[in-house]
Short mmCIF file of C-alpha atoms in Angstrom, two decimals:
data_model
loop_
_atom_site.label_atom_id
_atom_site.label_comp_id
_atom_site.label_asym_id
_atom_site.label_seq_id
_atom_site.Cartn_x
_atom_site.Cartn_y
_atom_site.Cartn_z
CA UNK A 1 -0.02 0.00 -0.08
CA UNK A 2 1.42 3.20 -1.03
CA UNK A 3 2.25 5.60 1.64
CA UNK A 4 0.52 9.09 1.33
CA UNK A 5 2.52 12.13 0.88
CA UNK A 6 1.24 15.23 2.53
CA UNK A 7 1.88 18.91 1.64
CA UNK A 8 0.87 22.24 2.84
CA UNK A 9 -2.85 21.85 1.54
CA UNK A 10 -3.44 19.33 4.20
CA UNK A 11 -2.68 21.39 7.11
CA UNK A 12 -5.47 23.37 8.71
CA UNK A 13 -4.46 26.53 10.24
CA UNK A 14 -6.64 28.11 12.85
CA UNK A 15 -6.79 31.89 12.31
CA UNK A 16 -5.26 33.94 15.14
CA UNK A 17 -7.42 36.33 17.43
CA UNK A 18 -8.28 39.39 15.64
CA UNK A 19 -7.71 38.02 11.99
CA UNK A 20 -11.45 37.88 11.57
CA UNK A 21 -12.85 41.23 13.35
CA UNK A 22 -16.31 40.61 15.09
CA UNK A 23 -19.21 42.71 14.22
CA UNK A 24 -22.77 43.24 15.60
CA UNK A 25 -24.35 43.51 12.21
CA UNK A 26 -26.94 40.78 11.53
CA UNK A 27 -28.68 39.72 8.26
CA UNK A 28 -31.57 42.12 7.47
CA UNK A 29 -33.67 39.28 6.41
CA UNK A 30 -35.67 41.58 3.99
CA UNK A 31 -37.41 38.74 2.12
CA UNK A 32 -38.49 37.24 5.37
CA UNK A 33 -42.13 35.91 5.58
CA UNK A 34 -44.36 37.48 8.28
CA UNK A 35 -45.91 35.19 10.81
CA UNK A 36 -48.43 35.02 13.75
CA UNK A 37 -47.57 32.82 16.55
CA UNK A 38 -50.63 30.50 17.45
CA UNK A 39 -49.15 27.82 19.51
CA UNK A 40 -45.90 27.10 21.31
CA UNK A 41 -44.47 23.44 22.07
CA UNK A 42 -41.14 22.65 23.46
CA UNK A 43 -39.02 25.02 21.32
CA UNK A 44 -41.22 24.80 18.24
CA UNK A 45 -43.59 27.63 17.27
CA UNK A 46 -46.50 27.22 14.94
CA UNK A 47 -47.12 30.13 13.11
CA UNK A 48 -49.65 31.30 10.47
CA UNK A 49 -48.83 33.30 7.50
CA UNK A 50 -51.35 36.06 7.05
CA UNK A 51 -50.79 36.11 3.39
CA UNK A 52 -51.26 32.65 2.59
CA UNK A 53 -53.14 31.12 5.52
CA UNK A 54 -50.51 28.39 5.94
CA UNK A 55 -49.31 26.94 9.27
CA UNK A 56 -45.57 27.06 9.55
CA UNK A 57 -43.28 24.96 12.02
CA UNK A 58 -40.54 26.97 12.99
CA UNK A 59 -37.37 27.06 15.77
CA UNK A 60 -35.96 30.10 16.92
CA UNK A 61 -32.79 31.32 15.31
CA UNK A 62 -29.65 31.47 17.41
CA UNK A 63 -29.16 35.16 16.73
CA UNK A 64 -32.14 35.87 18.68
CA UNK A 65 -30.32 34.58 21.87
CA UNK A 66 -32.42 34.24 24.96
CA UNK A 67 -35.27 36.51 23.63
CA UNK A 68 -38.56 34.70 24.27
CA UNK A 69 -41.19 33.91 21.97
CA UNK A 70 -44.93 33.76 23.13
CA UNK A 71 -48.35 32.96 21.56
CA UNK A 72 -49.47 36.09 19.97
CA UNK A 73 -46.07 37.23 18.65
CA UNK A 74 -45.70 38.79 15.20
CA UNK A 75 -42.48 37.09 13.92
CA UNK A 76 -40.42 36.99 10.68
CA UNK A 77 -39.53 33.62 9.10
CA UNK A 78 -36.99 32.47 6.69
CA UNK A 79 -36.12 29.04 5.35
CA UNK A 80 -38.69 26.29 4.54
CA UNK A 81 -42.00 28.08 4.90
CA UNK A 82 -43.91 25.90 2.73
CA UNK A 83 -45.67 24.55 5.86
CA UNK A 84 -45.39 20.84 4.33
CA UNK A 85 -45.02 17.87 6.88
CA UNK A 86 -41.49 17.72 8.59
CA UNK A 87 -40.47 21.16 7.17
CA UNK A 88 -38.91 23.59 9.66
CA UNK A 89 -38.48 27.48 9.23
CA UNK A 90 -36.52 29.72 11.45
CA UNK A 91 -37.73 32.75 13.41
CA UNK A 92 -35.33 35.47 12.66
CA UNK A 93 -37.06 38.40 14.28
CA UNK A 94 -39.95 39.28 16.73
CA UNK A 95 -41.82 42.36 15.90
CA UNK A 96 -42.28 45.24 18.31
CA UNK A 97 -45.21 44.29 20.80
CA UNK A 98 -48.22 46.38 21.43
CA UNK A 99 -48.76 44.67 24.68
CA UNK A 100 -47.43 41.93 26.96
CA UNK A 101 -49.76 39.92 29.69
CA UNK A 102 -47.27 39.06 32.30
CA UNK A 103 -47.63 37.11 35.64
CA UNK A 104 -45.39 35.74 38.44
CA UNK A 105 -45.61 32.29 40.21
CA UNK A 106 -46.67 34.16 43.51
CA UNK A 107 -46.07 37.41 45.30
CA UNK A 108 -42.54 36.77 46.46
CA UNK A 109 -41.08 35.69 43.08
CA UNK A 110 -39.54 38.48 41.18
CA UNK A 111 -39.38 36.43 37.73
CA UNK A 112 -41.94 37.65 35.37
CA UNK A 113 -43.56 34.98 32.98
CA UNK A 114 -44.92 36.24 29.76
CA UNK A 115 -48.50 34.81 29.10
CA UNK A 116 -49.41 36.15 25.81
CA UNK A 117 -48.21 39.17 23.52
CA UNK A 118 -50.35 41.61 21.48
CA UNK A 119 -53.54 40.95 23.06
CA UNK A 120 -56.07 44.12 23.26
CA UNK A 121 -58.54 42.66 25.47
CA UNK A 122 -58.42 40.42 28.43
CA UNK A 123 -61.56 38.35 29.20
CA UNK A 124 -61.72 37.28 32.82
CA UNK A 125 -63.94 34.15 32.69
CA UNK A 126 -65.61 33.35 35.94
CA UNK A 127 -68.19 30.85 36.85
CA UNK A 128 -70.95 32.25 39.11
CA UNK A 129 -71.60 28.79 40.77
CA UNK A 130 -69.61 25.34 40.54
CA UNK A 131 -66.78 26.46 41.05
CA UNK A 132 -67.86 29.44 43.29
CA UNK A 133 -66.50 32.72 41.98
CA UNK A 134 -63.34 33.98 43.57
CA UNK A 135 -63.32 37.82 43.44
CA UNK A 136 -59.80 38.00 44.79
CA UNK A 137 -58.57 36.32 41.80
CA UNK A 138 -60.51 38.57 39.66
CA UNK A 139 -59.06 41.85 41.24
CA UNK A 140 -55.47 40.26 40.70
CA UNK A 141 -56.24 39.53 36.80
CA UNK A 142 -57.67 43.09 36.52
CA UNK A 143 -54.29 44.57 38.11
CA UNK A 144 -52.45 42.53 35.60
CA UNK A 145 -54.69 43.93 32.89
CA UNK A 146 -54.20 47.47 34.13
CA UNK A 147 -50.40 46.86 34.21
CA UNK A 148 -50.19 45.70 30.57
CA UNK A 149 -52.65 48.27 29.24
CA UNK A 150 -55.16 45.84 28.01
CA UNK A 151 -58.86 46.36 28.15
CA UNK A 152 -60.51 44.13 30.50
CA UNK A 153 -63.97 42.42 30.04
CA UNK A 154 -65.65 40.12 32.68
CA UNK A 155 -67.34 37.01 31.31
CA UNK A 156 -69.79 35.42 33.77
CA UNK A 157 -70.74 31.82 32.90
CA UNK A 158 -73.19 29.37 34.36
CA UNK A 159 -75.77 32.01 34.93
CA UNK A 160 -78.27 29.20 34.89
CA UNK A 161 -77.20 28.08 38.20
CA UNK A 162 -76.74 31.49 40.01
CA UNK A 163 -77.56 35.30 39.61
CA UNK A 164 -74.92 37.51 38.41
CA UNK A 165 -76.34 40.65 40.23
CA UNK A 166 -73.85 40.36 43.23
CA UNK A 167 -70.73 40.12 41.15
CA UNK A 168 -71.86 42.75 38.73
CA UNK A 169 -72.67 45.19 41.58
CA UNK A 170 -68.99 44.50 43.27
CA UNK A 171 -67.34 45.58 39.94
CA UNK A 172 -69.69 48.26 38.71
CA UNK A 173 -67.56 51.02 40.63
CA UNK A 174 -64.55 50.14 38.20
CA UNK A 175 -66.62 50.42 35.07
CA UNK A 176 -65.62 47.15 34.22
CA UNK A 177 -67.80 45.83 30.80
CA UNK A 178 -69.26 42.34 31.40
CA UNK A 179 -71.24 39.59 29.54
CA UNK A 180 -73.43 37.02 30.95
CA UNK A 181 -73.80 33.50 29.55
CA UNK A 182 -75.74 30.43 30.53
CA UNK A 183 -75.69 27.00 29.41
CA UNK A 184 -77.43 26.56 26.06
CA UNK A 185 -77.89 30.36 25.97
CA UNK A 186 -77.16 32.77 23.27
CA UNK A 187 -73.59 33.82 22.71
CA UNK A 188 -74.27 36.87 20.70
CA UNK A 189 -73.31 39.46 23.18
CA UNK A 190 -69.81 37.71 23.73
CA UNK A 191 -69.25 37.38 19.89
CA UNK A 192 -69.94 41.02 19.62
CA UNK A 193 -67.42 42.07 22.34
CA UNK A 194 -64.76 39.69 20.95
CA UNK A 195 -65.26 40.90 17.01
CA UNK A 196 -62.13 41.92 15.35
CA UNK A 197 -59.93 41.95 18.63
CA UNK A 198 -57.19 39.87 19.98
CA UNK A 199 -58.67 38.59 23.18
CA UNK A 200 -56.99 36.53 25.80
CA UNK A 201 -58.98 34.23 28.23
CA UNK A 202 -58.13 33.81 31.56
CA UNK A 203 -59.78 31.96 34.48
CA UNK A 204 -59.75 28.97 36.78
CA UNK A 205 -60.14 25.58 35.82
CA UNK A 206 -63.53 24.49 35.31
CA UNK A 207 -65.23 27.86 34.84
CA UNK A 208 -65.99 27.08 31.05
CA UNK A 209 -63.30 28.51 29.03
CA UNK A 210 -62.80 25.32 26.80
CA UNK A 211 -66.45 25.07 26.44
CA UNK A 212 -66.89 28.66 25.36
CA UNK A 213 -63.93 28.42 23.01
CA UNK A 214 -65.67 25.31 21.41
CA UNK A 215 -68.99 27.21 20.87
CA UNK A 216 -67.10 30.15 19.49
CA UNK A 217 -64.70 28.24 17.28
CA UNK A 218 -66.46 25.04 16.29
CA UNK A 219 -63.12 23.29 14.92
CA UNK A 220 -61.15 24.36 18.23
CA UNK A 221 -61.84 20.79 19.78
CA UNK A 222 -60.62 21.93 23.22
CA UNK A 223 -60.67 19.22 25.90
CA UNK A 224 -63.55 20.01 28.77
CA UNK A 225 -63.83 18.64 32.21
CA UNK A 226 -66.17 18.71 35.18
CA UNK A 227 -65.35 20.26 38.78
CA UNK A 228 -63.84 18.02 41.37
CA UNK A 229 -66.69 17.26 43.60
CA UNK A 230 -64.15 16.91 46.46
CA UNK A 231 -62.12 20.03 46.26
CA UNK A 232 -64.79 22.07 44.35
CA UNK A 233 -62.16 23.23 41.78
CA UNK A 234 -61.87 22.42 38.34
CA UNK A 235 -59.41 20.09 36.83
CA UNK A 236 -56.89 21.27 34.31
CA UNK A 237 -57.66 20.37 30.73
CA UNK A 238 -55.98 22.97 28.37
CA UNK A 239 -52.22 22.58 28.90
CA UNK A 240 -50.89 25.35 26.69
CA UNK A 241 -52.04 28.74 25.36
CA UNK A 242 -53.34 28.59 21.78
CA UNK A 243 -54.60 31.32 19.36
CA UNK A 244 -57.70 30.46 17.45
CA UNK A 245 -59.32 32.72 14.77
CA UNK A 246 -62.98 33.51 15.02
CA UNK A 247 -65.26 32.63 12.29
CA UNK A 248 -66.61 36.47 12.19
CA UNK A 249 -63.05 38.05 12.41
CA UNK A 250 -60.68 38.51 15.49
CA UNK A 251 -58.70 35.98 17.57
CA UNK A 252 -59.26 34.35 20.87
CA UNK A 253 -56.20 33.20 23.11
CA UNK A 254 -57.20 30.29 25.23
CA UNK A 255 -54.86 29.78 28.13
CA UNK A 256 -54.47 26.98 30.75
CA UNK A 257 -56.64 27.35 33.89
CA UNK A 258 -54.89 29.09 36.82
CA UNK A 259 -55.12 28.89 40.65
CA UNK A 260 -52.93 31.65 41.29
CA UNK A 261 -51.72 35.02 39.62
CA UNK A 262 -48.69 36.45 41.27
CA UNK A 263 -48.28 40.24 41.00
CA UNK A 264 -44.61 40.83 42.22
CA UNK A 265 -43.88 42.78 39.00
CA UNK A 266 -46.71 45.33 39.14
CA UNK A 267 -45.95 48.56 41.22
CA UNK A 268 -48.49 50.33 43.46
CA UNK A 269 -48.20 53.58 41.16
CA UNK A 270 -49.36 51.35 38.13
CA UNK A 271 -52.73 50.20 40.09
CA UNK A 272 -53.30 53.74 41.14
CA UNK A 273 -52.82 55.02 37.62
CA UNK A 274 -55.97 53.10 36.60
CA UNK A 275 -58.01 55.31 38.94
CA UNK A 276 -57.70 58.87 37.65
CA UNK A 277 -60.41 60.11 39.85
CA UNK A 278 -58.42 59.09 42.81
CA UNK A 279 -54.88 59.51 41.94
CA UNK A 280 -54.54 63.30 42.47
CA UNK A 281 -55.69 62.79 45.94
CA UNK A 282 -52.39 60.69 46.78
CA UNK A 283 -50.43 63.81 46.57
CA UNK A 284 -51.60 64.53 50.35
CA UNK A 285 -50.65 61.08 51.37
CA UNK A 286 -47.61 60.74 53.68
CA UNK A 287 -44.44 59.38 52.32
CA UNK A 288 -44.52 55.72 51.71
CA UNK A 289 -48.22 55.39 52.10
CA UNK A 290 -49.53 52.15 50.85
CA UNK A 291 -53.10 53.56 50.54
CA UNK A 292 -54.34 50.86 53.00
CA UNK A 293 -53.94 52.40 56.36
CA UNK A 294 -55.72 55.19 58.45
CA UNK A 295 -53.23 57.79 57.68
CA UNK A 296 -54.08 57.51 53.92
CA UNK A 297 -55.46 60.89 52.43
CA UNK A 298 -57.61 59.23 50.04
CA UNK A 299 -60.39 59.02 52.59
CA UNK A 300 -60.56 62.69 52.86
CA UNK A 301 -60.24 62.92 48.91
CA UNK A 302 -63.29 60.66 48.58
CA UNK A 303 -65.28 62.34 51.34
CA UNK A 304 -64.93 65.77 49.87
CA UNK A 305 -66.82 64.38 46.70
CA UNK A 306 -63.82 64.16 44.20
CA UNK A 307 -64.49 60.54 43.89
CA UNK A 308 -67.14 57.68 44.62
CA UNK A 309 -66.32 56.13 48.04
CA UNK A 310 -67.08 52.93 46.22
CA UNK A 311 -64.21 53.48 43.90
CA UNK A 312 -62.00 53.91 46.90
CA UNK A 313 -63.03 50.61 48.26
CA UNK A 314 -62.48 48.84 44.74
CA UNK A 315 -58.73 50.46 44.60
CA UNK A 316 -57.78 49.31 48.10
CA UNK A 317 -59.43 45.69 47.28
CA UNK A 318 -56.93 45.78 44.29
CA UNK A 319 -53.91 46.97 46.27
CA UNK A 320 -54.72 44.22 48.92
CA UNK A 321 -54.68 41.49 46.31
CA UNK A 322 -51.27 43.05 45.14
CA UNK A 323 -49.98 42.75 48.67
CA UNK A 324 -50.84 39.15 48.86
CA UNK A 325 -54.32 39.13 50.63
CA UNK A 326 -55.86 35.89 50.98
CA UNK A 327 -57.73 34.60 48.12
CA UNK A 328 -60.95 34.25 50.36
CA UNK A 329 -64.05 36.46 50.43
#
């Protein structure tokens, strides 16, 4: 066997440091295809191409680093964007967001967890019975909506089991719009509220979110379950957020049922800013006032007729929720 002779072409020389200057410039990807993220599953992003209606599976490009991508994001895609089985595109850009709904695991956790992006309406789905409504949880989600600058909508389900009057009266001072639905009843009011908007549905397990989604989007096929008769709470059926297009225009984003909604990332000033009739009165409060004690000047402000006292009660209820008040009523 003949012995091989080597020459200089067979030697690989590693370039020294500085021979290839680094740059922060990245490809512009001007021909990238626009996509709307409708589902996220273990590092794979299902994106809808608005121009073709094609569902494209993609992965995140390395150049995005740790930048997170969530349902509702508008992204730019390159690579195989045919949508064929086993094809895989790359997400190379996340477009600027108009909103971001966040929560933390609890009130002591400073790590923000993004829920959905670019929603313009937050639908708080609450059952009037089976399971019983939890106003403290509603308050918490309202605070998150105000923080994200998303319009809230209260959706009261199972009105065939209990009257909505008490809960409606509780939130009347806040001016939160609401719709009431019952088993087998009309959903026209809810459809009108959802039309041509991107709405995210949030609520406990068992309140009827998936049932509503299946009624609004007949092909959704979201799993539903009954309330646990022992704990009085619903079982988790939806395991991940998913965006679904409404037949009449608009989108709904169904999220997994939650049993807690941490607000460690929300400041007191953010909550107070949602009450423009009360905020000016806080100028007279002592330094460091949390607006929950007797020294708070907001009592005198409301007593002087500058704001409805019921609004002050609502503000303090929200602030107490933010401070970790027990989720009991």
